[in-house]
Each structure stands twice: as C-alpha cells, then as structure tokens.
Amino acid sequence: MAAQEHTSKSGFETRAIHAGYDPDPTTGAVIPPIFATSTYKQDGVGGLRGGYEYSRSGNPTRTALEGNIAALEEGERGFAFASGLAAEDTLVRGLLAPGDHVVFPNDAYGGTFRLFDKVERLWGIDHTPVGHAPEDVRAAIRPGTTKMVWVETPTNPLLNIVDIEAVAAVAHEAGALLVVDNTFASPYLQQPLTLGADVVVHSTTKYCGGHSDVVGGAVVVRDLDLAERIAFHHNAMGAVAGPFDSWLTLRGLRTLALRMERHSENAERVVEFLTRHPAVSHVYYPGLPDHPGHEVAARQMRRFGGMVSFRVTGGEAQALAVCERAEVFTLGESLGGVESLIEHPGRMTHASVAGTELEVPSDLVRLSVGIETADDLIGDLDRALHGAAAPDSLTR
C-alpha cells in the first residue's frame, strides 16, 4: 500500500484526506481496509511482501495512520500507539537512560505527571516541574544531565501557553530534546515541529480521533535518526495501535479541520458568556486578550481551540454542583469529542496531582466544548450556574 506524496505545500485539508494511503490497487477502495491480521505470508524465508511480517512490527492500516499524522504535523515519520500514555512511556524510556533529567511543566496533565513521578522515577529518570517561560526552563536545566524538555501548550487544565520557538532554543542550547504534547491544539491548530520542537506527542483519543470511540496515542518526528531509535522501541516495547483503532483514528483525522473550526467557534461563544457571568470568578482561554499567553498563542496557533476552564465564586461545592447540574455538557473525563464534556479536574482528571505543586484549584471546572448548537451550550451552562434544570427537550 504505497502512500501518496503530499508535501507541506499541500493544504492541510488535502493532506488530511489523502496523505498516507493510495486507493487500493486491486479494488480501488478509497478508504484503507482494516487489516485484522496478526501475521503475513512470506515469499520464501525473509521474503516479505511490502515489509510486513508480524502486526506488532507493522500493519498496513497502522501504516496509513502513521503516514497521515506525520504529514499533518509536517514531520518525516509517525508512530501510532495503544494510548497517549503508551506513546509517552515508549518515548521516554526509548530516548532516555537512568540518571537523565527532564524539565517538566508545573501544570501538566495528571496522567503524564503520574507517569513521570511514579513510573519513570523508579526507572532512574528524574524531573523538575517548572513554569512556562523560557527563563524558567533555562534555570531548571542541569548541565550534562537534562536530556529532555517536556511541554504542553495549551496546558491541561489551566490553558497556559508555551513559546515553542523560544523554549526550543533553550533546550537545544543545553543539548536537550524538546517534546511538545500537542493534544489540546491538534495538528490543525498548531505544528510544533515547524517551530523547532524535536518530537510531538498526542493522545489521539482526543481531537485526532474526535468521536470518543477510540483510545490511542502518536509520536511524530522530523529527524530520521531519532525516528529509528523510536521505531526500535515501538516494536520492542509493543504498545502499538491495533488495526481497528488505527482505522477509527484515521477516519477522525479526515474531518479534523472542520471539527476544530467548530470547536473553536463554539468555545469563543462560551467564553464570551462566561466572562460576563456573575458566578464565574475567572476564565482561562488563550483567545482572551488579557490571557498572559495570548500574543504567543495568536502567533503560533491557527485558532485558540475548544478547551475552556473557569473558576466559580462559590468554591469547590459550587464547582461540583455546576458539573452535576449540566445536562447538554456530559459529566465525564477525556476531551476532544464531538460532544461537549464538563468535569472537575481536582476530583477527576487531575486527582493524581493532589497534594503536589501541580495541584489545581478546587473551584476549577474544565469544559471540552463540542460541536453542538452554541446557544444550547450557553443555555445549559447558565442553568447549571444558577441551579436550574435543563428542559426536557434538551435532555431526551
């Protein structure tokens, strides 16, 4: 299954539809088949057809996804994993060794913090949580020991912004790799490799898949030597995406541009409402002119995305009540699906950072704004903030 050549000169939407797969030469199928096979017939000992021998090492459906997401991130090679955390673990243990040090964001996703703090630390990899400014990163670097700088932008759940180009310069000056978790932005809104990052990581469960029906992860790089190191550990550690999961994620990527535009439009409407509401004390959204990272976000992102966080005036009890009263917004973890989700980070997605310097405010509510009718989303939040129930017409 030879992939078409689609360079960065092709438009994003064109790459999303065509990159990674040519129509099947036998049937003309325009969508990649789901190759539900574990092994492949060889034409003699060592005579592989298309390079495939065993589906942990390679599967045509996964190859199509990997080529597609690499093209969307303007990278040279992509790798599809069973989950975002599987991608992170393989990346860290594949590129680092015991005794190495990682500079790490001080408001990272709770699962990523747990991975570094409870798993990688036992393997001998240390980390230092720091702020997002380049000078904070520089101050935390340990000469000769820091081998990786890890950033999220926007961060989860406080939506801080990192200047990728500036932090890349700091990391490279120290001889360290810059890894950017691009999950919140997606490849449509931001392409970190073009700004100097060495590695991009995704939880493809989120915006890339986009329909809350698949769990997956991805890593994309530009440097082919680095790609070979990751490829070895991808196969050796084995946390690869299965063919059906790969197919679902690839299906999601084909509509990513359309969905991200609608997510962003709806989020902007929701933010406009929240900033005027008397029960809301603070709104976190990089599209707001007074957001401390607004200028950087405007420079390195196409739009500001579908994630919104806010704090309520009544403390934790009110935040929990808002989450429980919402009806159109579904109370649930994860993000990036077509449906809107609401959650309490302190009790849910970020419970693992409670009691640490990454602990999030107890009155914080996080929204993943979906693609429903914006007026319905705003009405639902208004009722939840006032303690009223949604009408039956919205909840049937």
mmCIF file with all atom_site columns, C-alpha atoms in Angstrom, residues 44-245:
data_model
loop_
_atom_site.group_PDB
_atom_site.id
_atom_site.type_symbol
_atom_site.label_atom_id
_atom_site.label_alt_id
_atom_site.label_comp_id
_atom_site.label_asym_id
_atom_site.label_entity_id
_atom_site.label_seq_id
_atom_site.pdbx_PDB_ins_code
_atom_site.Cartn_x
_atom_site.Cartn_y
_atom_site.Cartn_z
_atom_site.occupancy
_atom_site.B_iso_or_equiv
_atom_site.pdbx_formal_charge
_atom_site.auth_seq_id
_atom_site.auth_comp_id
_atom_site.auth_asym_id
_atom_site.auth_atom_id
_atom_site.pdbx_PDB_model_num
ATOM 1   C CA . GLY A 1 44  ? 10.305  -17.591 0.973  1.00 0.00 ? 44  GLY A CA 1
ATOM 2   C CA . VAL A 1 45  ? 12.375  -17.203 4.123  1.00 0.00 ? 45  VAL A CA 1
ATOM 3   C CA . GLY A 1 46  ? 12.860  -13.479 4.714  1.00 0.00 ? 46  GLY A CA 1
ATOM 4   C CA . GLY A 1 47  ? 10.861  -12.595 1.586  1.00 0.00 ? 47  GLY A CA 1
ATOM 5   C CA . LEU A 1 48  ? 8.443   -10.011 2.963  1.00 0.00 ? 48  LEU A CA 1
ATOM 6   C CA . ARG A 1 49  ? 5.558   -8.544  0.962  1.00 0.00 ? 49  ARG A CA 1
ATOM 7   C CA . GLY A 1 50  ? 5.648   -4.799  1.451  1.00 0.00 ? 50  GLY A CA 1
ATOM 8   C CA . GLY A 1 51  ? 7.860   -5.193  4.519  1.00 0.00 ? 51  GLY A CA 1
ATOM 9   C CA . TYR A 1 52  ? 5.184   -6.828  6.676  1.00 0.00 ? 52  TYR A CA 1
ATOM 10  C CA . GLU A 1 53  ? 5.905   -9.903  8.797  1.00 0.00 ? 53  GLU A CA 1
ATOM 11  C CA . TYR A 1 54  ? 4.040   -9.508  12.106 1.00 0.00 ? 54  TYR A CA 1
ATOM 12  C CA . SER A 1 55  ? 1.491   -6.888  13.127 1.00 0.00 ? 55  SER A CA 1
ATOM 13  C CA . ARG A 1 56  ? 3.312   -5.694  16.215 1.00 0.00 ? 56  ARG A CA 1
ATOM 14  C CA . SER A 1 57  ? 6.108   -4.649  13.889 1.00 0.00 ? 57  SER A CA 1
ATOM 15  C CA . GLY A 1 58  ? 3.863   -3.256  11.195 1.00 0.00 ? 58  GLY A CA 1
ATOM 16  C CA . ASN A 1 59  ? 0.289   -3.322  9.938  1.00 0.00 ? 59  ASN A CA 1
ATOM 17  C CA . PRO A 1 60  ? -0.972  -1.641  6.738  1.00 0.00 ? 60  PRO A CA 1
ATOM 18  C CA . THR A 1 61  ? -3.867  0.118   8.477  1.00 0.00 ? 61  THR A CA 1
ATOM 19  C CA . ARG A 1 62  ? -1.497  1.472   11.118 1.00 0.00 ? 62  ARG A CA 1
ATOM 20  C CA . THR A 1 63  ? 0.971   2.484   8.397  1.00 0.00 ? 63  THR A CA 1
ATOM 21  C CA . ALA A 1 64  ? -1.744  4.591   6.749  1.00 0.00 ? 64  ALA A CA 1
ATOM 22  C CA . LEU A 1 65  ? -2.488  6.369   10.040 1.00 0.00 ? 65  LEU A CA 1
ATOM 23  C CA . GLU A 1 66  ? 1.199   6.940   10.778 1.00 0.00 ? 66  GLU A CA 1
ATOM 24  C CA . GLY A 1 67  ? 1.798   8.447   7.352  1.00 0.00 ? 67  GLY A CA 1
ATOM 25  C CA . ASN A 1 68  ? -1.243  10.670  7.668  1.00 0.00 ? 68  ASN A CA 1
ATOM 26  C CA . ILE A 1 69  ? -0.473  12.141  11.079 1.00 0.00 ? 69  ILE A CA 1
ATOM 27  C CA . ALA A 1 70  ? 3.169   12.652  10.110 1.00 0.00 ? 70  ALA A CA 1
ATOM 28  C CA . ALA A 1 71  ? 2.029   14.680  7.104  1.00 0.00 ? 71  ALA A CA 1
ATOM 29  C CA . LEU A 1 72  ? -0.391  16.742  9.196  1.00 0.00 ? 72  LEU A CA 1
ATOM 30  C CA . GLU A 1 73  ? 2.357   17.571  11.715 1.00 0.00 ? 73  GLU A CA 1
ATOM 31  C CA . GLU A 1 74  ? 4.805   18.272  8.859  1.00 0.00 ? 74  GLU A CA 1
ATOM 32  C CA . GLY A 1 75  ? 7.087   15.554  10.192 1.00 0.00 ? 75  GLY A CA 1
ATOM 33  C CA . GLU A 1 76  ? 9.037   12.805  8.472  1.00 0.00 ? 76  GLU A CA 1
ATOM 34  C CA . ARG A 1 77  ? 7.741   9.809   10.399 1.00 0.00 ? 77  ARG A CA 1
ATOM 35  C CA . GLY A 1 78  ? 4.873   8.992   12.719 1.00 0.00 ? 78  GLY A CA 1
ATOM 36  C CA . PHE A 1 79  ? 4.205   6.180   15.174 1.00 0.00 ? 79  PHE A CA 1
ATOM 37  C CA . ALA A 1 80  ? 0.776   5.059   16.404 1.00 0.00 ? 80  ALA A CA 1
ATOM 38  C CA . PHE A 1 81  ? 0.374   3.683   19.927 1.00 0.00 ? 81  PHE A CA 1
ATOM 39  C CA . ALA A 1 82  ? -2.288  1.989   22.019 1.00 0.00 ? 82  ALA A CA 1
ATOM 40  C CA . SER A 1 83  ? -2.760  5.141   24.140 1.00 0.00 ? 83  SER A CA 1
ATOM 41  C CA . GLY A 1 84  ? -1.256  8.560   24.718 1.00 0.00 ? 84  GLY A CA 1
ATOM 42  C CA . LEU A 1 85  ? 0.491   7.351   27.875 1.00 0.00 ? 85  LEU A CA 1
ATOM 43  C CA . ALA A 1 86  ? 1.894   4.351   25.997 1.00 0.00 ? 86  ALA A CA 1
ATOM 44  C CA . ALA A 1 87  ? 3.340   6.795   23.482 1.00 0.00 ? 87  ALA A CA 1
ATOM 45  C CA . GLU A 1 88  ? 4.857   8.887   26.281 1.00 0.00 ? 88  GLU A CA 1
ATOM 46  C CA . ASP A 1 89  ? 6.330   5.915   28.121 1.00 0.00 ? 89  ASP A CA 1
ATOM 47  C CA . THR A 1 90  ? 7.880   4.437   24.977 1.00 0.00 ? 90  THR A CA 1
ATOM 48  C CA . LEU A 1 91  ? 9.277   7.829   24.036 1.00 0.00 ? 91  LEU A CA 1
ATOM 49  C CA . VAL A 1 92  ? 10.839  8.492   27.448 1.00 0.00 ? 92  VAL A CA 1
ATOM 50  C CA . ARG A 1 93  ? 12.308  5.049   28.010 1.00 0.00 ? 93  ARG A CA 1
ATOM 51  C CA . GLY A 1 94  ? 13.353  4.762   24.383 1.00 0.00 ? 94  GLY A CA 1
ATOM 52  C CA . LEU A 1 95  ? 15.315  8.023   24.335 1.00 0.00 ? 95  LEU A CA 1
ATOM 53  C CA . LEU A 1 96  ? 16.499  8.423   27.932 1.00 0.00 ? 96  LEU A CA 1
ATOM 54  C CA . ALA A 1 97  ? 18.535  6.355   30.367 1.00 0.00 ? 97  ALA A CA 1
ATOM 55  C CA . PRO A 1 98  ? 18.756  6.057   34.158 1.00 0.00 ? 98  PRO A CA 1
ATOM 56  C CA . GLY A 1 99  ? 20.324  9.209   35.584 1.00 0.00 ? 99  GLY A CA 1
ATOM 57  C CA . ASP A 1 100 ? 18.848  11.510  32.941 1.00 0.00 ? 100 ASP A CA 1
ATOM 58  C CA . HIS A 1 101 ? 16.789  14.545  33.913 1.00 0.00 ? 101 HIS A CA 1
ATOM 59  C CA . VAL A 1 102 ? 13.640  16.041  32.370 1.00 0.00 ? 102 VAL A CA 1
ATOM 60  C CA . VAL A 1 103 ? 12.364  19.611  32.732 1.00 0.00 ? 103 VAL A CA 1
ATOM 61  C CA . PHE A 1 104 ? 8.623   19.249  33.082 1.00 0.00 ? 104 PHE A CA 1
ATOM 62  C CA . PRO A 1 105 ? 5.615   21.652  33.162 1.00 0.00 ? 105 PRO A CA 1
ATOM 63  C CA . ASN A 1 106 ? 4.235   22.578  36.576 1.00 0.00 ? 106 ASN A CA 1
ATOM 64  C CA . ASP A 1 107 ? 0.621   22.242  35.419 1.00 0.00 ? 107 ASP A CA 1
ATOM 65  C CA . ALA A 1 108 ? 0.853   19.160  33.220 1.00 0.00 ? 108 ALA A CA 1
ATOM 66  C CA . TYR A 1 109 ? -1.882  16.602  32.643 1.00 0.00 ? 109 TYR A CA 1
ATOM 67  C CA . GLY A 1 110 ? -2.252  14.489  35.767 1.00 0.00 ? 110 GLY A CA 1
ATOM 68  C CA . GLY A 1 111 ? -1.648  11.208  33.951 1.00 0.00 ? 111 GLY A CA 1
ATOM 69  C CA . THR A 1 112 ? 1.612   12.472  32.487 1.00 0.00 ? 112 THR A CA 1
ATOM 70  C CA . PHE A 1 113 ? 2.749   13.657  35.921 1.00 0.00 ? 113 PHE A CA 1
ATOM 71  C CA . ARG A 1 114 ? 1.857   10.271  37.401 1.00 0.00 ? 114 ARG A CA 1
ATOM 72  C CA . LEU A 1 115 ? 3.880   8.547   34.683 1.00 0.00 ? 115 LEU A CA 1
ATOM 73  C CA . PHE A 1 116 ? 6.972   10.633  35.399 1.00 0.00 ? 116 PHE A CA 1
ATOM 74  C CA . ASP A 1 117 ? 6.580   10.710  39.170 1.00 0.00 ? 117 ASP A CA 1
ATOM 75  C CA . LYS A 1 118 ? 5.519   7.127   39.863 1.00 0.00 ? 118 LYS A CA 1
ATOM 76  C CA . VAL A 1 119 ? 6.927   5.128   36.929 1.00 0.00 ? 119 VAL A CA 1
ATOM 77  C CA . GLU A 1 120 ? 9.857   6.851   35.222 1.00 0.00 ? 120 GLU A CA 1
ATOM 78  C CA . ARG A 1 121 ? 11.331  7.992   38.542 1.00 0.00 ? 121 ARG A CA 1
ATOM 79  C CA . LEU A 1 122 ? 11.594  4.354   39.664 1.00 0.00 ? 122 LEU A CA 1
ATOM 80  C CA . TRP A 1 123 ? 13.489  3.660   36.449 1.00 0.00 ? 123 TRP A CA 1
ATOM 81  C CA . GLY A 1 124 ? 16.012  6.369   37.395 1.00 0.00 ? 124 GLY A CA 1
ATOM 82  C CA . ILE A 1 125 ? 14.712  9.322   35.362 1.00 0.00 ? 125 ILE A CA 1
ATOM 83  C CA . ASP A 1 126 ? 14.305  12.481  37.430 1.00 0.00 ? 126 ASP A CA 1
ATOM 84  C CA . HIS A 1 127 ? 12.174  15.501  36.591 1.00 0.00 ? 127 HIS A CA 1
ATOM 85  C CA . THR A 1 128 ? 11.764  19.094  37.757 1.00 0.00 ? 128 THR A CA 1
ATOM 86  C CA . PRO A 1 129 ? 8.373   20.845  37.377 1.00 0.00 ? 129 PRO A CA 1
ATOM 87  C CA . VAL A 1 130 ? 8.804   24.479  36.285 1.00 0.00 ? 130 VAL A CA 1
ATOM 88  C CA . GLY A 1 131 ? 6.881   27.424  34.885 1.00 0.00 ? 131 GLY A CA 1
ATOM 89  C CA . HIS A 1 132 ? 6.374   28.060  31.194 1.00 0.00 ? 132 HIS A CA 1
ATOM 90  C CA . ALA A 1 133 ? 8.703   30.980  30.490 1.00 0.00 ? 133 ALA A CA 1
ATOM 91  C CA . PRO A 1 134 ? 11.988  30.259  28.685 1.00 0.00 ? 134 PRO A CA 1
ATOM 92  C CA . GLU A 1 135 ? 13.940  31.669  31.633 1.00 0.00 ? 135 GLU A CA 1
ATOM 93  C CA . ASP A 1 136 ? 12.180  29.222  33.989 1.00 0.00 ? 136 ASP A CA 1
ATOM 94  C CA . VAL A 1 137 ? 13.188  26.337  31.744 1.00 0.00 ? 137 VAL A CA 1
ATOM 95  C CA . ARG A 1 138 ? 16.774  27.593  31.500 1.00 0.00 ? 138 ARG A CA 1
ATOM 96  C CA . ALA A 1 139 ? 17.064  27.894  35.285 1.00 0.00 ? 139 ALA A CA 1
ATOM 97  C CA . ALA A 1 140 ? 15.893  24.298  35.789 1.00 0.00 ? 140 ALA A CA 1
ATOM 98  C CA . ILE A 1 141 ? 18.309  22.703  33.319 1.00 0.00 ? 141 ILE A CA 1
ATOM 99  C CA . ARG A 1 142 ? 21.062  20.586  34.841 1.00 0.00 ? 142 ARG A CA 1
ATOM 100 C CA . PRO A 1 143 ? 24.100  20.818  32.528 1.00 0.00 ? 143 PRO A CA 1
ATOM 101 C CA . GLY A 1 144 ? 25.083  17.424  31.165 1.00 0.00 ? 144 GLY A CA 1
ATOM 102 C CA . THR A 1 145 ? 22.113  15.695  32.786 1.00 0.00 ? 145 THR A CA 1
ATOM 103 C CA . THR A 1 146 ? 18.989  17.334  31.344 1.00 0.00 ? 146 THR A CA 1
ATOM 104 C CA . LYS A 1 147 ? 18.297  15.410  28.146 1.00 0.00 ? 147 LYS A CA 1
ATOM 105 C CA . MET A 1 148 ? 14.672  16.366  27.550 1.00 0.00 ? 148 MET A CA 1
ATOM 106 C CA . VAL A 1 149 ? 12.418  19.401  27.970 1.00 0.00 ? 149 VAL A CA 1
ATOM 107 C CA . TRP A 1 150 ? 8.734   18.443  28.007 1.00 0.00 ? 150 TRP A CA 1
ATOM 108 C CA . VAL A 1 151 ? 5.976   20.986  27.411 1.00 0.00 ? 151 VAL A CA 1
ATOM 109 C CA . GLU A 1 152 ? 2.240   21.110  26.857 1.00 0.00 ? 152 GLU A CA 1
ATOM 110 C CA . THR A 1 153 ? 0.734   24.070  25.051 1.00 0.00 ? 153 THR A CA 1
ATOM 111 C CA . PRO A 1 154 ? -2.006  24.866  25.784 1.00 0.00 ? 154 PRO A CA 1
ATOM 112 C CA . THR A 1 155 ? -1.599  23.122  29.143 1.00 0.00 ? 155 THR A CA 1
ATOM 113 C CA . ASN A 1 156 ? -4.157  20.880  30.788 1.00 0.00 ? 156 ASN A CA 1
ATOM 114 C CA . PRO A 1 157 ? -6.245  22.213  32.550 1.00 0.00 ? 157 PRO A CA 1
ATOM 115 C CA . LEU A 1 158 ? -5.070  25.830  33.083 1.00 0.00 ? 158 LEU A CA 1
ATOM 116 C CA . LEU A 1 159 ? -4.504  26.553  29.384 1.00 0.00 ? 159 LEU A CA 1
ATOM 117 C CA . ASN A 1 160 ? -1.120  28.195  29.809 1.00 0.00 ? 160 ASN A CA 1
ATOM 118 C CA . ILE A 1 161 ? 0.831   28.868  26.632 1.00 0.00 ? 161 ILE A CA 1
ATOM 119 C CA . VAL A 1 162 ? 4.475   27.999  25.946 1.00 0.00 ? 162 VAL A CA 1
ATOM 120 C CA . ASP A 1 163 ? 6.529   29.860  23.342 1.00 0.00 ? 163 ASP A CA 1
ATOM 121 C CA . ILE A 1 164 ? 7.687   26.777  21.448 1.00 0.00 ? 164 ILE A CA 1
ATOM 122 C CA . GLU A 1 165 ? 10.322  28.538  19.374 1.00 0.00 ? 165 GLU A CA 1
ATOM 123 C CA . ALA A 1 166 ? 11.900  30.237  22.388 1.00 0.00 ? 166 ALA A CA 1
ATOM 124 C CA . VAL A 1 167 ? 11.903  27.106  24.570 1.00 0.00 ? 167 VAL A CA 1
ATOM 125 C CA . ALA A 1 168 ? 13.309  25.048  21.681 1.00 0.00 ? 168 ALA A CA 1
ATOM 126 C CA . ALA A 1 169 ? 16.282  27.413  21.565 1.00 0.00 ? 169 ALA A CA 1
ATOM 127 C CA . VAL A 1 170 ? 16.849  26.985  25.312 1.00 0.00 ? 170 VAL A CA 1
ATOM 128 C CA . ALA A 1 171 ? 16.593  23.186  25.110 1.00 0.00 ? 171 ALA A CA 1
ATOM 129 C CA . HIS A 1 172 ? 18.916  22.890  22.127 1.00 0.00 ? 172 HIS A CA 1
ATOM 130 C CA . GLU A 1 173 ? 21.448  25.228  23.723 1.00 0.00 ? 173 GLU A CA 1
ATOM 131 C CA . ALA A 1 174 ? 21.661  22.667  26.558 1.00 0.00 ? 174 ALA A CA 1
ATOM 132 C CA . GLY A 1 175 ? 21.819  19.700  24.183 1.00 0.00 ? 175 GLY A CA 1
ATOM 133 C CA . ALA A 1 176 ? 18.333  18.532  25.172 1.00 0.00 ? 176 ALA A CA 1
ATOM 134 C CA . LEU A 1 177 ? 15.393  17.427  23.056 1.00 0.00 ? 177 LEU A CA 1
ATOM 135 C CA . LEU A 1 178 ? 12.160  19.429  23.097 1.00 0.00 ? 178 LEU A CA 1
ATOM 136 C CA . VAL A 1 179 ? 8.999   17.313  23.288 1.00 0.00 ? 179 VAL A CA 1
ATOM 137 C CA . VAL A 1 180 ? 5.657   19.061  22.793 1.00 0.00 ? 180 VAL A CA 1
ATOM 138 C CA . ASP A 1 181 ? 2.371   17.477  23.826 1.00 0.00 ? 181 ASP A CA 1
ATOM 139 C CA . ASN A 1 182 ? 0.107   18.875  21.109 1.00 0.00 ? 182 ASN A CA 1
ATOM 140 C CA . THR A 1 183 ? -3.080  17.137  22.246 1.00 0.00 ? 183 THR A CA 1
ATOM 141 C CA . PHE A 1 184 ? -5.087  20.250  23.156 1.00 0.00 ? 184 PHE A CA 1
ATOM 142 C CA . ALA A 1 185 ? -4.235  22.128  19.959 1.00 0.00 ? 185 ALA A CA 1
ATOM 143 C CA . SER A 1 186 ? -4.257  19.201  17.495 1.00 0.00 ? 186 SER A CA 1
ATOM 144 C CA . PRO A 1 187 ? -2.185  19.280  14.300 1.00 0.00 ? 187 PRO A CA 1
ATOM 145 C CA . TYR A 1 188 ? -4.735  21.614  12.718 1.00 0.00 ? 188 TYR A CA 1
ATOM 146 C CA . LEU A 1 189 ? -4.250  24.476  15.156 1.00 0.00 ? 189 LEU A CA 1
ATOM 147 C CA . GLN A 1 190 ? -0.510  24.099  15.771 1.00 0.00 ? 190 GLN A CA 1
ATOM 148 C CA . GLN A 1 191 ? 2.510   22.295  14.289 1.00 0.00 ? 191 GLN A CA 1
ATOM 149 C CA . PRO A 1 192 ? 5.331   22.337  16.865 1.00 0.00 ? 192 PRO A CA 1
ATOM 150 C CA . LEU A 1 193 ? 7.907   20.670  14.599 1.00 0.00 ? 193 LEU A CA 1
ATOM 151 C CA . THR A 1 194 ? 7.850   23.731  12.336 1.00 0.00 ? 194 THR A CA 1
ATOM 152 C CA . LEU A 1 195 ? 8.645   25.887  15.386 1.00 0.00 ? 195 LEU A CA 1
ATOM 153 C CA . GLY A 1 196 ? 11.720  23.946  16.470 1.00 0.00 ? 196 GLY A CA 1
ATOM 154 C CA . ALA A 1 197 ? 10.365  21.037  18.509 1.00 0.00 ? 197 ALA A CA 1
ATOM 155 C CA . ASP A 1 198 ? 12.097  17.682  18.071 1.00 0.00 ? 198 ASP A CA 1
ATOM 156 C CA . VAL A 1 199 ? 9.163   15.451  18.962 1.00 0.00 ? 199 VAL A CA 1
ATOM 157 C CA . VAL A 1 200 ? 5.391   15.868  19.004 1.00 0.00 ? 200 VAL A CA 1
ATOM 158 C CA . VAL A 1 201 ? 3.238   13.580  21.122 1.00 0.00 ? 201 VAL A CA 1
ATOM 159 C CA . HIS A 1 202 ? -0.551  13.168  21.049 1.00 0.00 ? 202 HIS A CA 1
ATOM 160 C CA . SER A 1 203 ? -3.282  11.423  22.853 1.00 0.00 ? 203 SER A CA 1
ATOM 161 C CA . THR A 1 204 ? -5.125  10.661  19.612 1.00 0.00 ? 204 THR A CA 1
ATOM 162 C CA . THR A 1 205 ? -8.058  9.640   21.808 1.00 0.00 ? 205 THR A CA 1
ATOM 163 C CA . LYS A 1 206 ? -8.888  13.334  21.886 1.00 0.00 ? 206 LYS A CA 1
ATOM 164 C CA . TYR A 1 207 ? -9.227  15.670  18.890 1.00 0.00 ? 207 TYR A CA 1
ATOM 165 C CA . CYS A 1 208 ? -7.467  13.433  16.372 1.00 0.00 ? 208 CYS A CA 1
ATOM 166 C CA . GLY A 1 209 ? -9.986  10.615  16.849 1.00 0.00 ? 209 GLY A CA 1
ATOM 167 C CA . GLY A 1 210 ? -12.636 13.159  17.694 1.00 0.00 ? 210 GLY A CA 1
ATOM 168 C CA . HIS A 1 211 ? -15.631 10.900  18.372 1.00 0.00 ? 211 HIS A CA 1
ATOM 169 C CA . SER A 1 212 ? -14.952 9.442   21.850 1.00 0.00 ? 212 SER A CA 1
ATOM 170 C CA . ASP A 1 213 ? -14.871 5.923   20.431 1.00 0.00 ? 213 ASP A CA 1
ATOM 171 C CA . VAL A 1 214 ? -11.167 5.050   20.361 1.00 0.00 ? 214 VAL A CA 1
ATOM 172 C CA . VAL A 1 215 ? -8.127  5.220   22.649 1.00 0.00 ? 215 VAL A CA 1
ATOM 173 C CA . GLY A 1 216 ? -4.754  5.883   21.056 1.00 0.00 ? 216 GLY A CA 1
ATOM 174 C CA . GLY A 1 217 ? -1.533  7.860   21.001 1.00 0.00 ? 217 GLY A CA 1
ATOM 175 C CA . ALA A 1 218 ? 1.010   9.096   18.486 1.00 0.00 ? 218 ALA A CA 1
ATOM 176 C CA . VAL A 1 219 ? 4.574   10.363  18.213 1.00 0.00 ? 219 VAL A CA 1
ATOM 177 C CA . VAL A 1 220 ? 5.857   12.357  15.227 1.00 0.00 ? 220 VAL A CA 1
ATOM 178 C CA . VAL A 1 221 ? 9.443   13.412  14.473 1.00 0.00 ? 221 VAL A CA 1
ATOM 179 C CA . ARG A 1 222 ? 11.391  15.106  11.674 1.00 0.00 ? 222 ARG A CA 1
ATOM 180 C CA . ASP A 1 223 ? 14.844  13.653  12.336 1.00 0.00 ? 223 ASP A CA 1
ATOM 181 C CA . LEU A 1 224 ? 15.211  10.197  10.758 1.00 0.00 ? 224 LEU A CA 1
ATOM 182 C CA . ASP A 1 225 ? 17.952  9.058   13.147 1.00 0.00 ? 225 ASP A CA 1
ATOM 183 C CA . LEU A 1 226 ? 15.649  9.870   16.040 1.00 0.00 ? 226 LEU A CA 1
ATOM 184 C CA . ALA A 1 227 ? 12.865  8.052   14.206 1.00 0.00 ? 227 ALA A CA 1
ATOM 185 C CA . GLU A 1 228 ? 14.957  4.888   14.018 1.00 0.00 ? 228 GLU A CA 1
ATOM 186 C CA . ARG A 1 229 ? 15.520  4.918   17.769 1.00 0.00 ? 229 ARG A CA 1
ATOM 187 C CA . ILE A 1 230 ? 11.798  5.349   18.421 1.00 0.00 ? 230 ILE A CA 1
ATOM 188 C CA . ALA A 1 231 ? 10.912  2.679   15.836 1.00 0.00 ? 231 ALA A CA 1
ATOM 189 C CA . PHE A 1 232 ? 13.091  0.126   17.627 1.00 0.00 ? 232 PHE A CA 1
ATOM 190 C CA . HIS A 1 233 ? 11.403  0.738   20.975 1.00 0.00 ? 233 HIS A CA 1
ATOM 191 C CA . HIS A 1 234 ? 7.936   0.970   19.374 1.00 0.00 ? 234 HIS A CA 1
ATOM 192 C CA . ASN A 1 235 ? 8.406   -2.608  18.209 1.00 0.00 ? 235 ASN A CA 1
ATOM 193 C CA . ALA A 1 236 ? 10.419  -3.852  21.192 1.00 0.00 ? 236 ALA A CA 1
ATOM 194 C CA . MET A 1 237 ? 8.027   -2.487  23.841 1.00 0.00 ? 237 MET A CA 1
ATOM 195 C CA . GLY A 1 238 ? 4.982   -3.362  21.753 1.00 0.00 ? 238 GLY A CA 1
ATOM 196 C CA . ALA A 1 239 ? 2.342   -0.835  22.842 1.00 0.00 ? 239 ALA A CA 1
ATOM 197 C CA . VAL A 1 240 ? 1.146   -0.387  19.265 1.00 0.00 ? 240 VAL A CA 1
ATOM 198 C CA . ALA A 1 241 ? -2.231  0.730   17.935 1.00 0.00 ? 241 ALA A CA 1
ATOM 199 C CA . GLY A 1 242 ? -4.418  -2.101  16.681 1.00 0.00 ? 242 GLY A CA 1
ATOM 200 C CA . PRO A 1 243 ? -5.855  -2.055  13.141 1.00 0.00 ? 243 PRO A CA 1
ATOM 201 C CA . PHE A 1 244 ? -9.410  -1.087  14.090 1.00 0.00 ? 244 PHE A CA 1
ATOM 202 C CA . ASP A 1 245 ? -8.219  1.657   16.444 1.00 0.00 ? 245 ASP A CA 1
#
